Amino acid sequence: LKRGEDIVAGSLLLLVTLPLFPIIALAIKLDSPGPVVFRQRRSGRNQSPFDVFKFRTMTMQHGTGEAQQATAGDPRITRVGQILRRTSLDELPQLINVLKGEMSLVGPRPHLAEHDERFAAIVDTYPHRHQVKPGLTGLAQVSGFRGETRTRDCVEGRVAADLNYVRNWSLWLDAKIIARTFIAVASGRNAY
C-alpha cells in the first residue's frame, strides 16, 4: 500500500515539478562552478546504503573531511542554494530515489553515516528509525525538528517523532504530514 502511494504520488509530484528542473539547473550553473546534482551516501531501510540525489546548494570546496551540517549563515551555501534550501527545492531530485524504491515520500529523513553513528550514541533507540524507508519529508520535520541538530534535546525530539511515525504509520498520517510539509516549507523555519 505504501509503495503504491509512493509510485502514484511520487510520479505526479515529479511530473508537476519536472519543468522546474532545467530552471534550477541553469540557476545553479550560473551561480557557481560545479555539478548541478550531487549524490551523497545515506542509510536506508535496515541501514542498507544508497545514494541520495540533491540539487547542489553549496560551493565546491574541500574541507576537513568531516561531515558538517549546514548552519544559519553557513558561508558554504551559495546564493541560489539559499533559495533552494529555504523552499526545499534542493530535495526534488529525491523523487527519483522514491520512484527507485530507495526512499518513500514520507518517513524518517536519511542522515549521513557519520551522523547516524553520532545520533545512535546519543539516543539508543535511534537505529529503530531504519525499520522503514527514509522519507522525502517526515513527522520530525513537520514537528519543528527541521534543520540542524545542535543539541541533545533536538536529537531526542527528532528520534521520538521518527519512532512515533514508525509505530503509527497509516495513509492518513502520510497525507497529514505531506499537507503539513507545504506549510513548513512556506514558513521557511529552520531551513538553511
CSV table of C-alpha atoms in Angstrom, one decimal:
chain,number,residue,atom,x,y,z
A,1,LEU,CA,0.0,0.0,0.0
A,2,LYS,CA,2.8,2.4,0.9
A,3,ARG,CA,4.8,1.5,-2.2
A,4,GLY,CA,1.7,2.2,-4.3
A,5,GLU,CA,1.3,5.6,-2.6
A,6,ASP,CA,5.0,6.4,-3.4
A,7,ILE,CA,4.7,5.4,-7.0
A,8,VAL,CA,1.4,7.2,-7.7
A,9,ALA,CA,2.0,10.4,-5.7
A,10,GLY,CA,5.8,10.4,-6.4
A,11,SER,CA,5.1,10.2,-10.2
A,12,LEU,CA,2.5,13.0,-10.0
A,13,LEU,CA,4.9,15.2,-8.0
A,14,LEU,CA,7.8,14.5,-10.4
A,15,LEU,CA,5.5,15.3,-13.4
A,16,VAL,CA,4.4,18.6,-11.8
A,17,THR,CA,7.8,19.7,-10.7
A,18,LEU,CA,9.9,18.5,-13.7
A,19,PRO,CA,9.6,21.8,-15.6
A,20,LEU,CA,11.5,23.4,-12.6
A,21,PHE,CA,14.5,21.1,-13.1
A,22,PRO,CA,16.1,22.9,-16.1
A,23,ILE,CA,15.4,26.3,-14.5
A,24,ILE,CA,17.1,25.2,-11.2
A,25,ALA,CA,19.9,23.6,-13.1
A,26,LEU,CA,20.6,26.8,-15.1
A,27,ALA,CA,20.5,28.9,-11.9
A,28,ILE,CA,23.0,26.7,-10.2
A,29,LYS,CA,25.3,26.7,-13.1
A,30,LEU,CA,25.2,30.5,-13.5
A,31,ASP,CA,25.7,31.0,-9.7
A,32,SER,CA,28.8,28.8,-9.0
A,33,PRO,CA,31.0,26.2,-10.6
A,34,GLY,CA,30.4,22.5,-10.0
A,35,PRO,CA,27.9,19.8,-10.7
A,36,VAL,CA,24.1,20.6,-10.7
A,37,VAL,CA,23.1,17.4,-8.9
A,38,PHE,CA,25.2,15.5,-6.5
A,39,ARG,CA,25.0,12.2,-4.8
A,40,GLN,CA,25.5,11.6,-1.1
A,41,ARG,CA,25.7,8.2,0.6
A,42,ARG,CA,22.9,7.6,3.2
A,43,SER,CA,21.5,4.7,5.1
A,44,GLY,CA,18.1,3.4,4.1
A,45,ARG,CA,15.7,0.8,5.4
A,46,ASN,CA,17.6,-1.8,7.5
A,47,GLN,CA,20.6,0.5,7.2
A,48,SER,CA,21.3,-0.5,3.6
A,49,PRO,CA,23.3,2.2,1.9
A,50,PHE,CA,22.1,4.2,-1.1
A,51,ASP,CA,23.0,7.4,-2.9
A,52,VAL,CA,20.5,10.2,-2.3
A,53,PHE,CA,20.2,12.8,-5.1
A,54,LYS,CA,20.1,16.5,-4.4
A,55,PHE,CA,20.5,19.8,-6.2
A,56,ARG,CA,23.8,21.3,-5.2
A,57,THR,CA,23.4,24.2,-2.8
A,58,MET,CA,27.0,24.7,-1.6
A,59,THR,CA,30.3,25.8,-3.1
A,60,MET,CA,32.7,23.1,-4.2
A,61,GLN,CA,35.4,23.3,-1.6
A,62,HIS,CA,37.5,20.7,0.2
A,63,GLY,CA,37.1,20.8,3.9
A,64,THR,CA,38.4,18.8,6.8
A,65,GLY,CA,36.7,15.6,5.5
A,66,GLU,CA,34.3,15.7,8.5
A,67,ALA,CA,30.6,15.8,7.6
A,68,GLN,CA,29.2,19.1,8.9
A,69,GLN,CA,25.5,20.0,8.9
A,70,ALA,CA,24.5,23.3,7.3
A,71,THR,CA,24.0,26.1,9.9
A,72,ALA,CA,22.4,29.5,9.8
A,73,GLY,CA,24.6,31.9,7.8
A,74,ASP,CA,26.8,29.0,6.6
A,75,PRO,CA,29.4,30.5,4.2
A,76,ARG,CA,29.4,27.3,2.1
A,77,ILE,CA,25.8,27.9,0.9
A,78,THR,CA,25.6,29.7,-2.5
A,79,ARG,CA,23.1,32.5,-3.3
A,80,VAL,CA,20.9,30.1,-5.3
A,81,GLY,CA,21.4,27.5,-2.6
A,82,GLN,CA,19.9,29.7,0.0
A,83,ILE,CA,16.7,29.9,-2.1
A,84,LEU,CA,16.7,26.2,-2.9
A,85,ARG,CA,17.2,25.3,0.8
A,86,ARG,CA,14.6,27.7,2.1
A,87,THR,CA,12.0,26.4,-0.3
A,88,SER,CA,13.2,22.7,-0.1
A,89,LEU,CA,13.6,22.7,-3.9
A,90,ASP,CA,17.0,21.2,-3.5
A,91,GLU,CA,15.3,18.0,-2.4
A,92,LEU,CA,13.3,17.5,-5.6
A,93,PRO,CA,15.8,15.0,-7.2
A,94,GLN,CA,14.9,12.7,-4.3
A,95,LEU,CA,11.7,12.0,-6.1
A,96,ILE,CA,13.9,9.8,-8.3
A,97,ASN,CA,15.0,7.9,-5.1
A,98,VAL,CA,11.4,7.5,-4.2
A,99,LEU,CA,10.5,6.0,-7.6
A,100,LYS,CA,13.5,3.7,-7.5
A,101,GLY,CA,12.2,2.4,-4.2
A,102,GLU,CA,15.2,3.6,-2.1
A,103,MET,CA,13.1,6.2,-0.3
A,104,SER,CA,9.5,6.9,0.5
A,105,LEU,CA,7.6,10.2,0.2
A,106,VAL,CA,7.1,10.2,4.0
A,107,GLY,CA,9.5,8.6,6.6
A,108,PRO,CA,12.4,9.5,8.8
A,109,ARG,CA,14.8,11.8,6.9
A,110,PRO,CA,18.0,9.9,5.9
A,111,HIS,CA,21.2,11.2,7.6
A,112,LEU,CA,24.9,10.8,6.6
A,113,ALA,CA,26.5,7.7,8.0
A,114,GLU,CA,28.7,9.8,10.3
A,115,HIS,CA,25.5,11.5,11.8
A,116,ASP,CA,23.8,8.1,12.1
A,117,GLU,CA,26.7,7.0,14.3
A,118,ARG,CA,26.8,10.2,16.3
A,119,PHE,CA,23.0,10.2,16.9
A,120,ALA,CA,22.9,6.5,17.8
A,121,ALA,CA,25.5,7.2,20.5
A,122,ILE,CA,23.1,9.9,22.0
A,123,VAL,CA,19.8,8.0,21.7
A,124,ASP,CA,20.0,4.2,21.9
A,125,THR,CA,16.7,3.8,20.1
A,126,TYR,CA,18.0,5.7,17.1
A,127,PRO,CA,18.6,2.6,14.9
A,128,HIS,CA,14.8,1.7,15.1
A,129,ARG,CA,14.0,4.5,12.7
A,130,HIS,CA,15.7,2.4,10.0
A,131,GLN,CA,12.8,-0.1,10.2
A,132,VAL,CA,11.1,1.8,7.3
A,133,LYS,CA,12.4,3.6,4.2
A,134,PRO,CA,13.7,7.1,4.7
A,135,GLY,CA,11.4,9.8,3.5
A,136,LEU,CA,11.5,13.0,1.5
A,137,THR,CA,9.6,14.5,4.4
A,138,GLY,CA,8.8,13.2,7.8
A,139,LEU,CA,6.9,13.7,11.1
A,140,ALA,CA,10.1,15.2,12.7
A,141,GLN,CA,10.4,17.8,10.0
A,142,VAL,CA,6.8,19.0,10.4
A,143,SER,CA,7.0,18.9,14.2
A,144,GLY,CA,9.7,21.5,14.4
A,145,PHE,CA,12.8,19.4,14.0
A,146,ARG,CA,13.8,20.5,10.5
A,147,GLY,CA,17.4,21.6,10.0
A,148,GLU,CA,20.4,21.4,12.2
A,149,THR,CA,20.5,19.0,15.2
A,150,ARG,CA,22.8,21.0,17.5
A,151,THR,CA,21.7,19.8,20.9
A,152,ARG,CA,20.9,16.5,22.6
A,153,ASP,CA,17.2,17.6,23.0
A,154,CYS,CA,16.9,18.2,19.3
A,155,VAL,CA,18.3,14.7,18.5
A,156,GLU,CA,16.0,13.2,21.1
A,157,GLY,CA,13.0,15.1,19.8
A,158,ARG,CA,13.7,14.1,16.2
A,159,VAL,CA,14.1,10.5,17.1
A,160,ALA,CA,10.9,10.5,19.2
A,161,ALA,CA,9.0,11.9,16.3
A,162,ASP,CA,10.5,9.4,13.8
A,163,LEU,CA,9.7,6.4,16.1
A,164,ASN,CA,6.2,7.8,16.6
A,165,TYR,CA,5.8,7.7,12.8
A,166,VAL,CA,7.2,4.1,12.5
A,167,ARG,CA,4.8,2.9,15.2
A,168,ASN,CA,1.7,4.7,13.9
A,169,TRP,CA,2.0,4.7,10.1
A,170,SER,CA,-1.1,5.0,8.1
A,171,LEU,CA,-2.1,6.5,4.7
A,172,TRP,CA,-4.0,9.2,6.6
A,173,LEU,CA,-0.8,10.1,8.7
A,174,ASP,CA,1.2,10.3,5.5
A,175,ALA,CA,-1.4,12.6,3.9
A,176,LYS,CA,-1.4,14.9,7.0
A,177,ILE,CA,2.4,15.0,7.0
A,178,ILE,CA,2.5,15.9,3.3
A,179,ALA,CA,0.0,18.7,3.9
A,180,ARG,CA,1.9,20.0,6.9
A,181,THR,CA,5.1,19.8,4.8
A,182,PHE,CA,3.8,22.5,2.5
A,183,ILE,CA,3.0,24.7,5.5
A,184,ALA,CA,6.5,24.1,7.0
A,185,VAL,CA,8.2,24.9,3.7
A,186,ALA,CA,6.2,28.1,3.3
A,187,SER,CA,7.2,29.2,6.8
A,188,GLY,CA,10.9,28.6,5.9
A,189,ARG,CA,11.6,28.0,9.6
A,190,ASN,CA,15.0,26.2,10.3
A,191,ALA,CA,15.7,26.0,6.6
A,192,TYR,CA,19.3,26.8,6.0
